[in-house]
Coordinates of C-alpha atoms and ligand atoms in Angstrom, one line a residue:
Chain A
M1 CA 30.9 -75.7 49.6
V2 CA 27.6 -73.8 49.7
A3 CA 27.3 -71.0 47.2
I4 CA 27.4 -67.6 48.8
S5 CA 25.1 -65.2 47.1
Q6 CA 26.6 -61.7 47.2
T7 CA 23.8 -59.1 46.6
G8 CA 26.0 -56.1 46.9
L9 CA 22.9 -54.1 47.9
P10 CA 23.1 -51.9 51.0
P11 CA 20.9 -53.3 53.8
K12 CA 17.5 -51.6 53.4
T13 CA 15.9 -51.8 56.8
R14 CA 12.7 -50.5 58.2
Y15 CA 14.7 -48.1 60.4
A16 CA 15.5 -45.8 57.5
K17 CA 11.9 -45.6 56.4
V18 CA 10.5 -45.4 59.9
R19 CA 12.8 -42.6 61.0
S20 CA 10.9 -40.0 59.0
L21 CA 7.5 -41.2 60.4
H22 CA 7.7 -38.9 63.3
W23 CA 7.2 -35.9 61.0
V24 CA 3.9 -37.4 59.8
L25 CA 3.0 -38.1 63.4
I26 CA 3.8 -34.5 64.5
C27 CA 1.5 -33.2 61.7
A28 CA -1.2 -35.6 62.9
L29 CA -0.7 -34.4 66.4
V30 CA -1.2 -30.7 65.3
V31 CA -4.4 -31.6 63.5
C32 CA -5.7 -33.5 66.6
A33 CA -4.7 -30.6 68.8
G34 CA -6.8 -28.2 66.6
L35 CA -9.7 -30.6 66.8
S36 CA -9.4 -30.8 70.6
L37 CA -9.4 -27.0 70.9
Q38 CA -12.3 -26.6 68.6
I39 CA -14.7 -29.0 70.3
G40 CA -16.1 -28.6 73.8
A41 CA -19.1 -28.1 76.1
T42 CA -19.5 -24.4 75.3
D43 CA -19.8 -23.1 71.8
V44 CA -16.5 -21.3 72.0
Q45 CA -14.6 -22.2 68.8
F46 CA -10.9 -22.4 68.1
T47 CA -11.5 -21.0 64.6
T48 CA -13.3 -18.0 65.9
I49 CA -10.5 -17.3 68.4
L50 CA -7.9 -17.7 65.7
F51 CA -9.9 -15.3 63.5
K52 CA -10.3 -12.8 66.3
A53 CA -6.6 -12.9 67.2
A54 CA -5.6 -12.5 63.5
S55 CA -7.8 -9.5 63.0
G56 CA -6.8 -7.9 66.2
Q57 CA -10.1 -8.1 68.0
V58 CA -10.3 -8.5 71.8
L59 CA -11.5 -11.9 73.1
S60 CA -14.5 -11.9 75.4
P61 CA -13.8 -12.9 79.0
A62 CA -15.7 -16.1 78.5
E63 CA -13.7 -17.0 75.5
Q64 CA -10.5 -16.2 77.4
V65 CA -11.4 -18.4 80.3
V66 CA -12.7 -21.3 78.2
F67 CA -9.7 -21.2 75.9
F68 CA -6.8 -20.4 78.1
D69 CA -7.8 -21.8 81.4
I70 CA -9.8 -24.9 80.3
R71 CA -9.1 -26.2 76.8
L72 CA -5.5 -25.3 76.4
P73 CA -4.2 -26.7 79.7
R74 CA -6.3 -29.8 79.0
L75 CA -4.8 -30.2 75.6
V76 CA -1.3 -29.8 76.9
M77 CA -1.9 -32.2 79.8
G78 CA -3.4 -34.7 77.4
C79 CA -0.3 -34.6 75.2
L80 CA 2.0 -35.0 78.2
V81 CA 0.1 -37.8 79.9
G82 CA -0.5 -39.7 76.6
A83 CA 3.2 -39.4 75.6
A84 CA 4.3 -40.4 79.1
L85 CA 2.1 -43.5 79.3
A86 CA 3.0 -44.7 75.9
V87 CA 6.7 -44.2 76.4
S88 CA 6.7 -45.9 79.8
G89 CA 4.9 -48.8 78.3
A90 CA 7.3 -49.2 75.4
A91 CA 10.3 -48.8 77.8
M92 CA 8.9 -51.3 80.2
Q93 CA 8.2 -53.8 77.5
G94 CA 11.8 -53.5 76.3
L95 CA 13.1 -53.8 79.8
F96 CA 11.1 -56.9 80.6
R97 CA 11.5 -58.2 77.0
N98 CA 7.8 -58.8 76.9
P99 CA 5.1 -57.1 74.9
L100 CA 2.6 -57.6 77.8
A101 CA 4.5 -55.5 80.3
D102 CA 2.7 -52.3 80.9
P103 CA 2.9 -50.1 84.0
G104 CA -0.9 -50.2 84.3
I105 CA -1.2 -53.9 84.0
V106 CA 1.7 -55.0 86.2
G107 CA 0.9 -52.8 89.1
V108 CA 3.4 -50.0 88.7
G109 CA 0.6 -47.6 87.9
A110 CA -1.2 -48.7 91.1
G111 CA 2.1 -48.3 93.1
A112 CA 2.6 -44.8 91.7
G113 CA -1.1 -44.1 92.5
L114 CA -0.5 -45.2 96.1
G115 CA 2.4 -42.8 96.3
A116 CA 0.2 -40.0 95.0
I117 CA -2.6 -40.8 97.4
V118 CA -0.2 -40.9 100.4
A119 CA 1.1 -37.5 99.3
I120 CA -2.4 -36.0 98.9
V121 CA -3.7 -37.3 102.2
L122 CA -0.6 -37.2 104.4
G123 CA 1.4 -34.5 102.7
A124 CA 0.2 -31.9 105.1
C125 CA 1.7 -33.9 108.0
L126 CA 5.2 -33.8 106.6
P127 CA 7.8 -31.5 108.2
L128 CA 7.5 -28.0 106.8
W129 CA 10.9 -27.9 105.2
I130 CA 10.1 -31.0 103.1
Q131 CA 6.9 -29.3 102.0
E132 CA 8.8 -26.2 101.1
V133 CA 11.5 -28.1 99.1
T134 CA 9.0 -30.2 97.1
G135 CA 6.4 -27.5 96.7
N136 CA 3.8 -28.4 94.1
Q137 CA 6.0 -31.3 93.0
L138 CA 5.2 -33.3 96.2
V139 CA 2.5 -35.5 94.5
P140 CA 4.4 -36.3 91.3
V141 CA 7.6 -36.9 93.3
A142 CA 5.8 -39.3 95.7
A143 CA 4.2 -41.0 92.7
F144 CA 7.6 -41.3 91.1
L145 CA 9.2 -42.8 94.2
A146 CA 6.5 -45.3 94.7
G147 CA 6.5 -46.2 91.0
W148 CA 10.2 -46.6 91.1
G149 CA 10.0 -48.9 94.1
S150 CA 7.3 -51.0 92.6
T151 CA 9.1 -51.4 89.2
L152 CA 12.3 -52.3 91.1
L153 CA 10.4 -54.8 93.2
L154 CA 8.6 -56.3 90.2
Y155 CA 11.8 -56.7 88.3
R156 CA 13.5 -58.4 91.3
V157 CA 10.7 -60.7 91.8
S158 CA 10.1 -61.7 88.2
T159 CA 13.7 -61.9 86.9
R160 CA 16.1 -64.7 87.7
N161 CA 19.5 -65.1 86.1
G162 CA 18.6 -62.6 83.5
R163 CA 15.4 -64.3 82.5
T164 CA 12.0 -62.6 83.1
S165 CA 9.1 -64.9 83.8
V166 CA 6.0 -63.4 82.4
A167 CA 3.7 -65.4 84.7
T168 CA 5.6 -64.2 87.8
M169 CA 5.6 -60.7 86.5
L170 CA 1.8 -60.7 86.0
L171 CA 1.1 -62.4 89.3
A172 CA 3.4 -60.1 91.2
G173 CA 1.6 -57.2 89.4
I174 CA -1.7 -58.4 90.7
A175 CA -0.3 -58.6 94.2
L176 CA 1.2 -55.2 94.0
G177 CA -2.0 -53.8 92.7
A178 CA -4.1 -55.4 95.4
L179 CA -1.7 -54.2 98.1
A180 CA -1.7 -50.6 96.7
G181 CA -5.5 -50.8 96.5
A182 CA -5.8 -51.9 100.1
I183 CA -3.5 -49.2 101.5
S184 CA -5.3 -46.6 99.4
G185 CA -8.6 -47.9 100.9
I186 CA -7.3 -47.4 104.4
L187 CA -6.2 -43.9 103.5
V188 CA -9.7 -43.0 102.2
Y189 CA -10.9 -43.3 105.8
V190 CA -8.4 -40.8 107.0
A191 CA -9.0 -38.4 104.2
D192 CA -11.1 -35.2 104.6
D193 CA -13.9 -34.3 102.2
R194 CA -11.8 -32.3 99.8
Q195 CA -9.1 -35.0 99.6
L196 CA -11.8 -37.6 99.1
R197 CA -13.1 -35.8 96.1
D198 CA -9.6 -35.6 94.7
L199 CA -9.2 -39.3 95.3
T200 CA -12.4 -40.5 93.7
F201 CA -12.1 -38.5 90.6
W202 CA -8.6 -39.6 90.4
G203 CA -9.1 -43.3 90.6
L204 CA -11.1 -43.2 87.3
G205 CA -8.5 -41.4 85.4
S206 CA -9.4 -38.0 84.0
L207 CA -8.0 -34.9 82.4
A208 CA -10.9 -32.8 83.7
G209 CA -8.8 -31.4 86.5
A210 CA -6.2 -30.1 84.0
S211 CA -4.6 -26.8 85.1
W212 CA -1.4 -25.0 84.4
A213 CA -0.3 -25.7 88.0
K214 CA -0.5 -29.5 87.3
I215 CA 1.3 -29.1 84.1
V216 CA 4.1 -27.3 85.8
A217 CA 4.1 -30.0 88.4
A218 CA 4.3 -33.0 86.1
G219 CA 5.7 -31.6 82.9
P220 CA 9.4 -31.4 83.8
M221 CA 9.5 -35.0 85.0
I222 CA 7.6 -36.3 81.9
F223 CA 9.9 -34.3 79.5
L224 CA 13.0 -35.6 81.3
S225 CA 11.8 -39.2 81.2
I226 CA 10.9 -39.0 77.5
A227 CA 14.2 -37.4 76.6
V228 CA 16.1 -40.0 78.5
A229 CA 14.0 -42.8 77.0
S230 CA 14.8 -41.7 73.5
Y231 CA 18.5 -42.6 74.2
L232 CA 17.7 -46.1 75.4
G233 CA 16.7 -47.4 72.0
R234 CA 20.0 -49.1 71.1
G235 CA 20.4 -50.6 74.5
L236 CA 16.8 -52.0 74.6
N237 CA 17.3 -53.5 71.1
G238 CA 20.4 -55.3 72.5
L239 CA 18.5 -56.4 75.5
A240 CA 15.9 -58.1 73.2
L241 CA 18.6 -60.8 72.7
G242 CA 18.9 -61.5 76.4
E243 CA 20.9 -59.9 79.2
A244 CA 24.1 -62.0 78.6
T245 CA 24.1 -61.2 74.9
A246 CA 23.4 -57.6 75.5
E247 CA 26.5 -57.5 77.7
H248 CA 28.5 -59.3 75.1
I249 CA 27.8 -56.7 72.4
G250 CA 28.9 -53.9 74.7
I251 CA 25.9 -52.7 76.6
D252 CA 26.3 -51.9 80.3
V253 CA 23.2 -53.9 81.1
Q254 CA 23.1 -53.0 84.8
R255 CA 23.2 -49.3 84.0
L256 CA 20.7 -49.7 81.2
K257 CA 18.2 -51.4 83.5
S258 CA 18.6 -48.8 86.2
I259 CA 18.0 -46.0 83.8
A260 CA 15.0 -47.8 82.2
I261 CA 13.4 -48.4 85.5
L262 CA 13.9 -44.8 86.5
T263 CA 12.4 -43.6 83.2
V264 CA 9.4 -45.9 83.5
A265 CA 8.8 -44.7 87.1
G266 CA 9.3 -41.1 86.2
A267 CA 6.9 -41.1 83.3
T268 CA 4.3 -43.3 84.9
G269 CA 4.6 -41.5 88.3
A270 CA 4.1 -38.0 86.8
A271 CA 1.3 -39.1 84.5
V272 CA -0.6 -40.9 87.3
A273 CA 0.0 -38.0 89.7
V274 CA -1.9 -35.6 87.5
S275 CA -4.5 -37.8 85.7
G276 CA -5.0 -40.9 87.8
G277 CA -5.2 -44.4 86.3
I278 CA -5.6 -44.0 82.6
G279 CA -5.2 -47.5 81.3
F280 CA -4.2 -49.3 78.1
I281 CA -2.3 -46.5 76.3
G282 CA 1.0 -48.0 77.4
I283 CA 0.2 -51.4 75.9
V284 CA -1.9 -50.6 72.9
V285 CA 0.3 -47.8 71.4
P286 CA 3.6 -49.7 71.4
H287 CA 1.9 -52.8 70.1
L288 CA 0.3 -51.1 67.2
L289 CA 3.5 -49.3 66.3
R290 CA 5.4 -52.6 66.5
L291 CA 2.9 -54.1 64.0
A292 CA 3.2 -51.1 61.7
T293 CA 6.8 -50.3 61.8
G294 CA 8.7 -53.0 63.5
P295 CA 10.2 -53.4 67.0
D296 CA 13.3 -51.2 66.7
H297 CA 13.3 -49.2 69.9
R298 CA 15.3 -46.4 68.4
T299 CA 12.2 -45.3 66.6
L300 CA 9.6 -47.0 68.7
L301 CA 10.1 -44.9 71.8
I302 CA 9.8 -41.5 70.1
N303 CA 6.9 -42.6 67.8
A304 CA 5.1 -44.1 70.8
A305 CA 5.3 -40.7 72.6
L306 CA 3.7 -39.0 69.6
V307 CA 1.0 -41.7 69.0
G308 CA 0.3 -41.8 72.7
A309 CA -0.3 -38.0 72.7
I310 CA -2.6 -38.3 69.6
L311 CA -4.6 -41.1 71.0
L312 CA -5.2 -39.6 74.4
I313 CA -6.2 -36.3 72.8
L314 CA -8.7 -38.1 70.6
A315 CA -10.0 -40.2 73.6
D316 CA -10.4 -36.9 75.5
V317 CA -12.5 -35.4 72.6
I318 CA -14.7 -38.5 72.6
A319 CA -15.0 -38.3 76.4
R320 CA -16.3 -34.8 76.0
V321 CA -18.8 -35.3 73.2
V322 CA -20.5 -38.6 73.8
I323 CA -22.7 -37.5 76.7
A324 CA -22.3 -33.7 76.2
P325 CA -22.8 -31.4 78.1
A326 CA -21.6 -33.9 80.8
E327 CA -18.4 -35.8 80.2
L328 CA -17.0 -39.3 80.7
P329 CA -13.9 -39.9 82.7
I330 CA -11.2 -40.5 80.0
G331 CA -10.2 -43.7 81.8
I332 CA -13.5 -45.2 80.7
V333 CA -13.0 -44.3 77.1
T334 CA -9.4 -45.7 77.0
A335 CA -10.6 -48.9 78.7
V336 CA -13.6 -49.3 76.3
L337 CA -11.3 -48.8 73.3
G338 CA -8.1 -50.4 74.7
A339 CA -9.4 -53.5 76.5
P340 CA -10.6 -55.2 73.3
V341 CA -7.4 -54.3 71.6
F342 CA -5.5 -55.9 74.5
L343 CA -7.5 -59.1 74.2
W344 CA -6.9 -59.1 70.5
I345 CA -3.1 -58.8 71.2
L346 CA -3.4 -61.8 73.6
L347 CA -5.3 -63.8 70.9
K348 CA -2.7 -63.0 68.2
R349 CA 0.3 -63.4 70.3
R350 CA 2.7 -66.1 69.2
G351 CA 3.9 -68.6 71.8
L352 CA 1.1 -67.9 74.2
V353 CA 1.5 -71.3 75.7
E354 CA 5.0 -70.4 76.8
L355 CA 3.5 -68.0 79.4
Chain B
M1 CA 48.2 -62.4 71.5
S2 CA 46.1 -64.8 73.5
F3 CA 43.0 -65.5 75.4
H4 CA 44.1 -67.0 78.7
A5 CA 42.1 -68.4 81.6
R6 CA 44.0 -69.5 84.6
N7 CA 42.8 -71.8 87.4
I8 CA 39.1 -71.0 87.0
H9 CA 36.7 -72.0 89.7
V10 CA 33.0 -71.6 89.3
S11 CA 30.3 -72.8 91.7
Y12 CA 26.5 -72.7 91.3
G13 CA 25.4 -72.7 94.9
H14 CA 26.9 -75.9 96.3
H15 CA 27.5 -77.4 92.9
Q16 CA 31.1 -76.9 91.7
A17 CA 30.9 -76.7 87.9
L18 CA 34.6 -75.8 87.4
A19 CA 37.4 -76.9 89.7
G20 CA 40.6 -75.2 88.6
V21 CA 40.5 -75.2 84.8
S22 CA 43.0 -73.4 82.7
L23 CA 42.9 -72.7 79.0
H24 CA 45.4 -70.9 76.8
A25 CA 44.1 -70.0 73.3
K26 CA 46.3 -68.3 70.8
A27 CA 45.2 -65.9 68.1
G28 CA 45.5 -67.5 64.6
E29 CA 44.3 -70.8 66.0
V30 CA 41.0 -72.6 66.5
T31 CA 40.8 -74.0 70.0
A32 CA 38.1 -76.5 70.6
I33 CA 36.6 -77.4 74.0
V34 CA 34.9 -80.9 74.1
G35 CA 33.5 -83.0 76.9
P36 CA 30.3 -84.7 78.1
N37 CA 27.1 -82.8 78.8
G38 CA 27.3 -80.9 82.0
S39 CA 31.1 -81.0 82.1
G40 CA 31.4 -77.3 82.4
K41 CA 32.1 -76.2 78.8
S42 CA 29.5 -73.4 78.7
T43 CA 30.4 -72.4 82.2
L44 CA 34.1 -72.0 81.1
L45 CA 33.0 -69.8 78.2
G46 CA 30.8 -67.9 80.7
A47 CA 33.7 -67.2 82.9
M48 CA 35.9 -66.2 80.0
T49 CA 33.3 -63.7 78.8
A50 CA 32.8 -62.4 82.3
T51 CA 29.1 -63.5 82.2
L52 CA 29.4 -65.5 85.4
P53 CA 31.1 -64.7 88.7
Y54 CA 34.3 -66.8 88.8
E55 CA 37.5 -67.2 90.8
G56 CA 40.7 -67.2 88.9
E57 CA 42.2 -65.0 86.2
V58 CA 41.1 -64.3 82.7
S59 CA 43.2 -62.2 80.4
L60 CA 42.5 -61.1 76.8
N61 CA 45.4 -60.1 74.6
G62 CA 47.4 -59.6 77.7
R63 CA 44.9 -57.5 79.7
S64 CA 42.8 -58.8 82.5
V65 CA 39.2 -59.1 81.6
A66 CA 38.0 -58.1 85.0
G67 CA 37.4 -54.4 85.2
Q68 CA 37.1 -53.8 81.5
K69 CA 33.9 -52.1 80.3
P70 CA 31.4 -54.2 78.3
W71 CA 32.0 -52.0 75.2
E72 CA 35.8 -52.5 75.5
L73 CA 35.4 -56.2 75.6
A74 CA 32.8 -56.1 72.8
A75 CA 35.3 -54.5 70.6
Q76 CA 37.7 -57.4 71.1
R77 CA 35.5 -60.5 71.1
A78 CA 32.1 -61.7 70.1
V79 CA 30.2 -64.5 71.8
L80 CA 27.7 -66.9 70.3
P81 CA 25.6 -68.4 73.1
Q82 CA 24.5 -72.0 73.1
A83 CA 20.9 -71.0 72.8
S84 CA 19.5 -67.6 71.7
K85 CA 16.0 -66.2 71.9
L86 CA 14.6 -62.9 70.7
A87 CA 11.9 -61.0 72.5
F88 CA 10.5 -59.0 69.7
P89 CA 9.8 -59.7 66.0
F90 CA 12.9 -58.2 64.5
T91 CA 13.9 -59.1 60.9
V92 CA 17.0 -61.1 60.2
I93 CA 19.0 -58.1 59.1
E94 CA 18.0 -56.1 62.1
V95 CA 19.2 -58.9 64.4
V96 CA 22.6 -58.9 62.7
Q97 CA 22.7 -55.1 63.0
I98 CA 22.0 -55.3 66.8
G99 CA 25.4 -57.1 67.0
L100 CA 27.1 -53.9 65.7
H101 CA 26.3 -52.1 68.9
A102 CA 30.0 -51.7 69.7
G103 CA 30.9 -50.1 66.4
T104 CA 28.7 -47.0 66.4
A105 CA 28.9 -46.4 62.7
G106 CA 28.1 -50.0 62.0
A107 CA 24.4 -49.7 61.2
Q108 CA 25.2 -47.7 58.1
T109 CA 27.8 -50.0 56.7
D110 CA 27.3 -53.1 54.5
V111 CA 28.9 -55.3 57.1
P112 CA 25.6 -57.0 58.2
M113 CA 24.8 -57.9 54.6
H114 CA 28.3 -59.4 54.1
A115 CA 28.0 -61.3 57.3
L116 CA 24.7 -62.7 56.2
A117 CA 26.1 -63.6 52.9
R118 CA 28.9 -65.4 54.6
V119 CA 26.5 -67.8 56.3
G120 CA 24.5 -68.1 53.1
L121 CA 21.4 -66.3 54.2
S122 CA 21.4 -62.9 52.4
H123 CA 18.1 -63.8 50.8
Y124 CA 16.6 -64.0 54.3
A125 CA 17.5 -60.5 55.2
H126 CA 13.9 -59.2 55.6
R127 CA 12.3 -62.3 57.0
N128 CA 11.1 -62.4 60.6
F129 CA 13.7 -63.9 62.8
Q130 CA 11.2 -65.6 65.0
D131 CA 9.8 -67.5 62.0
L132 CA 13.2 -69.2 61.2
S133 CA 14.0 -72.8 61.7
G134 CA 16.4 -73.7 64.5
G135 CA 19.4 -74.1 62.2
E136 CA 18.6 -70.9 60.3
A137 CA 18.3 -69.0 63.5
Q138 CA 21.7 -70.4 64.6
R139 CA 23.3 -69.2 61.4
V140 CA 21.8 -65.8 61.7
M141 CA 23.2 -65.6 65.2
L142 CA 26.6 -66.6 63.8
A143 CA 26.3 -63.8 61.3
R144 CA 25.5 -61.4 64.1
V145 CA 28.6 -62.5 65.9
L146 CA 30.7 -62.2 62.8
A147 CA 29.4 -58.7 62.1
Q148 CA 30.5 -57.6 65.5
V149 CA 34.2 -58.5 64.9
W150 CA 34.2 -58.2 61.2
A151 CA 35.8 -54.9 60.5
P152 CA 38.7 -55.1 62.9
V153 CA 39.7 -58.6 61.7
Q154 CA 39.8 -57.3 58.1
A155 CA 42.1 -54.6 59.3
G156 CA 44.5 -57.2 60.8
T157 CA 44.0 -56.8 64.5
P158 CA 43.4 -60.1 66.3
R159 CA 39.8 -60.4 67.5
W160 CA 38.1 -63.3 69.1
L161 CA 35.2 -65.5 68.4
L162 CA 33.8 -67.5 71.3
L163 CA 31.3 -70.0 69.9
D164 CA 29.2 -72.3 72.1
E165 CA 28.2 -75.3 70.0
P166 CA 28.1 -73.4 66.7
V167 CA 27.1 -76.4 64.6
S168 CA 24.8 -78.3 67.0
S169 CA 21.6 -77.9 64.9
L170 CA 23.1 -77.5 61.4
D171 CA 23.0 -79.9 58.5
I172 CA 26.3 -81.3 57.3
A173 CA 26.9 -78.7 54.5
H174 CA 26.4 -75.9 56.9
Q175 CA 28.5 -77.5 59.6
L176 CA 31.3 -77.5 57.0
Q177 CA 30.5 -73.9 56.2
V178 CA 30.8 -72.9 59.8
I179 CA 34.1 -74.7 60.0
D180 CA 35.3 -72.9 56.9
I181 CA 34.3 -69.6 58.5
A182 CA 36.2 -70.4 61.7
R183 CA 39.3 -71.5 59.8
D184 CA 39.1 -68.4 57.6
F185 CA 38.8 -66.2 60.7
A186 CA 41.8 -67.8 62.3
A187 CA 43.8 -67.6 59.1
R188 CA 43.3 -63.9 59.1
G189 CA 44.8 -63.7 62.5
G190 CA 41.7 -63.9 64.7
G191 CA 41.3 -66.4 67.5
V192 CA 38.5 -68.9 67.7
I193 CA 37.4 -70.8 70.8
A194 CA 34.6 -73.2 70.0
V195 CA 32.7 -75.7 72.3
M196 CA 32.0 -78.8 70.2
H197 CA 30.3 -82.1 70.5
D198 CA 31.1 -83.7 67.2
L199 CA 34.6 -85.1 67.6
N200 CA 35.1 -85.7 63.9
L201 CA 34.5 -82.1 63.0
T202 CA 36.6 -81.1 65.9
A203 CA 39.5 -83.2 64.6
L204 CA 39.0 -81.7 61.2
F205 CA 39.2 -78.0 62.1
A206 CA 40.8 -77.5 65.5
D207 CA 44.4 -76.7 66.1
K208 CA 44.1 -77.4 69.7
V209 CA 41.6 -79.5 71.7
A210 CA 40.9 -79.2 75.4
I211 CA 38.9 -82.0 77.0
L212 CA 36.7 -81.2 80.0
A213 CA 35.1 -83.7 82.3
A214 CA 33.3 -83.1 85.5
G215 CA 34.7 -79.6 85.9
K216 CA 38.3 -80.5 85.3
C217 CA 40.5 -80.3 82.2
L218 CA 41.6 -83.9 81.3
A219 CA 43.8 -83.2 78.4
V220 CA 45.0 -80.4 76.1
G221 CA 46.9 -80.7 72.8
T222 CA 46.6 -81.1 69.1
P223 CA 43.7 -83.3 67.9
T224 CA 46.2 -86.2 67.2
E225 CA 47.6 -86.0 70.7
V226 CA 44.3 -85.7 72.5
L227 CA 41.9 -87.7 70.5
Q228 CA 43.1 -91.1 71.7
D229 CA 41.1 -94.3 72.4
D230 CA 41.8 -94.4 76.2
I231 CA 41.3 -90.6 76.8
L232 CA 38.0 -90.5 75.0
S233 CA 36.7 -93.7 76.5
R234 CA 37.6 -92.4 80.0
T235 CA 36.0 -89.0 79.3
Y236 CA 32.7 -90.3 77.8
G237 CA 32.5 -93.6 79.6
C238 CA 31.9 -95.6 76.4
T239 CA 34.0 -97.4 73.8
L240 CA 35.3 -95.2 71.0
R241 CA 37.7 -96.3 68.3
V242 CA 40.0 -93.6 67.0
C243 CA 41.4 -94.3 63.6
A244 CA 44.5 -92.4 62.6
P245 CA 45.2 -92.5 58.9
P246 CA 48.9 -92.7 58.0
G247 CA 50.7 -89.4 57.3
D248 CA 49.5 -86.2 59.0
E249 CA 45.8 -86.7 58.2
R250 CA 43.4 -85.9 61.0
P251 CA 42.1 -88.7 63.1
Y252 CA 38.5 -89.8 62.9
I253 CA 36.4 -91.5 65.5
L254 CA 34.0 -94.4 65.2
P255 CA 31.3 -95.1 67.8
H256 CA 30.9 -98.6 69.2
A257 CA 28.2 -100.2 71.3
A258 CA 27.3 -98.3 74.5
S259 CA 28.9 -100.5 77.2
A260 CA 32.6 -100.0 77.9
Ligands
ATP1 N1 22.6 -71.6 86.3 C1 22.9 -72.8 86.8 N2 22.5 -73.1 88.1 C2 22.9 -74.3 88.6 N3 23.7 -75.2 88.0 C3 24.1 -74.9 86.8 C4 23.7 -73.7 86.1 N4 24.3 -73.7 84.9 C5 24.9 -74.9 84.8 N5 24.8 -75.6 85.9 C6 25.4 -76.9 86.2 O1 26.8 -76.8 86.0 C7 27.3 -77.9 85.2 C8 28.0 -77.4 84.0 O2 27.1 -76.8 83.1 P1 27.5 -76.3 81.7 O3 26.3 -75.6 81.2 O4 28.8 -75.6 81.7 O5 27.7 -77.7 80.9 P2 28.1 -78.0 79.4 O6 29.4 -78.6 79.5 O7 28.0 -76.7 78.6 O8 27.0 -79.0 78.9 P3 26.3 -79.2 77.5 O9 27.1 -80.0 76.7 O10 25.0 -79.9 77.9 O11 26.0 -77.8 77.0 C9 26.1 -78.8 85.0 O12 26.1 -79.8 85.9 C10 24.9 -77.9 85.2 O13 23.9 -78.6 85.7
MG2 MG1 26.8 -76.0 77.1

C-alpha cells in the first residue's frame, strides 16, 4: 500500500491571501483618482481646490466648471467604464472557459456598439411612448440588448455539447464585428451632422464626452452588472472543469450561463454606450490578475473591477498629457499599451496549438 | 438504499447507444460496469447522472433523479468523468476545493487536504494542476470527487461515487490504492459504481459486475457468476481463459491470441 502522508495542516490557498488584496487596490484607486483630478489641460489643481474648500474660500467659476463639470465626471466615468470592461472580460473568459474571450475581441463590443449607433441615429423615429419610457437610457439599453444578442449568438455558434471551440469563437467574432461594422457604415449615411460627430468620436473610444447625464445613463447598469458578477465566482470556478462536471458538483449551469451572458452584455453595453470602443482592458486586466493572484473567480471578478478602473484612469491621464493641450482618444492609448500585452499573452499561452 | 436505472434508452441522433439497459446498484457495494469500447458504459453513467437526455427511469435512494436540482443531486453523489480538463491554471488544492461547491462551508474545512492525502498527493497541493501528468491529474480528480461526498459518508448516510474508468491511466500501485478507496467507501455504507476495463481488477474489488455490449446488458451478477469464458469471449470477440482458484477466491483472466 502506498504510504499516505498526513500533513495535518489546514489548506493554505491563494484565496485567503488574495481576498484582502482589494483593500490595497481601493487605496491605489484613490491615489490614481487624486492624480487624475490634479492633472489636466488647465492649471486648475486638485490640491488648490482642496485647500480652498478646507479653508472656506469660494472657488472661482472657472475652477468650479473645470472641477465639477469636466474632471470629476470624467474621473467617475473612467472608473465605471474601466471596471465594466474588466469585469465583463473576466466573466466572459470564465463563461467561455478561455482566457482569450474578450467582448472587444469576439465582437460583442461591436454588437453593442451597433445597438448604440442604431439608438443614436434612429432613436428619434421610435414611437413617443418608448422614448418616454427609456428616456436617457435609450442608448445604453439598446447597446445592452445588442450586446446580449451577440453574446448569445456567439455562445450558440461556438459551443457544442458543452465544449467551446476557440477557433469558432474567434471566427464568429470576426463575422459579428464585420457585420456590425457594415450596418454601422450604412447608418452613417442616414445620420445628420450632429449624429455623425457623435459617431466618429465614439468609434475611437473616448472619455472626453463625459458628463453627469451619461453617468446617470450608464452607471446603474454597470453597478448592477458588477454586483451580479461578484456572485458568479463560485459558479465560474466550477465551470472551469467543464459544463458536465459543473452540473455534477451542484451548479445550475443553464442559469449560470444565462446570468453570465446578461452580465457581460450589461457591462459591455453600458460601457460602450458612453465611451465607445475602448479595447484591451477586458483581456489584459484579468490576465495580469490571473498571473499575479491565480484564477479563482471569487476574487478575480472584484479585483478586475478595481484594476480596470485604475488602469483606465491612468490611461486617461496619459491621453490628456502626451500631446497637451490637445488630447488623444483613450482608445488609442489602451490599444498602444494593450495590444503588445495581448500579443505577449498569445506568445506565452500554453497549448496554443490546441486552438 | 440504491441507485436504480430502469430500461434506459439513449440515442445520439440515429445511433442508439443504449437499448433498454437496467442497472440496480446497492449502497455498501461496489458495482462495476465492463464492456468493449463504445458499448455504452459512459453513456449509461451519463444517463444516471442526468447529464444526457434519456428515456427510462433513474432513481437515487428511492427518489427519481429527474426533477431534482443539481445541488440536491450533488449532495448525494459525486461523478468522476472519463476525461477531465481544466480551463484555467488552478492549483491542485483549489481544484479539490471546487468540488466542494455543494457544501457551502467546505472551503474552510480540511476535507480537501484529507482527500488529497487519501490519494497520496498532499505534497502536490500547491502545484499547478495543468502541469500534472495524466495519472496525477486523474488522482487529483478522484480527490475532488471524494471531497464532495466525504463529510456525509463519515456521518453514516449513504452517498454515491460514480467513477468512469478511475484507474485507466494509473500505475499498478495506484490502481490498488483506488480500489482500496472504493472498497473503503463501500464498507462505510456508501455506494460505488465504476466503469472498468481491467477485468482482473474488477474481479478483485467488485461485488457485482454488469457486462454491457452494443448498448445492451449481457449479464449481471457476482464476479464469479459473470466472469466466465463463454460470456467474456462473446462480449469481447476474443478468446479469454478465466481461471477460478478453488475456494471463494476471486477469478482471474488470462488473455490469449487475438482470434477466437
Ligand atoms: N456525443 C456523442 N455523439 C454521437 N455518438 C456518441 C456520442 N457519445 C458517444 N457516442 C457513441 O455512443 C456509443 C457509446 O459511447 P460510450 O461513450 O458510452 O462508450 P463507452 O462504453 O464508454 O466506451 P469507452 O470504453 O471507449 O469509454 C459509441 O458508439 C459512441 O461512438
Ligand atoms: Mg467511456
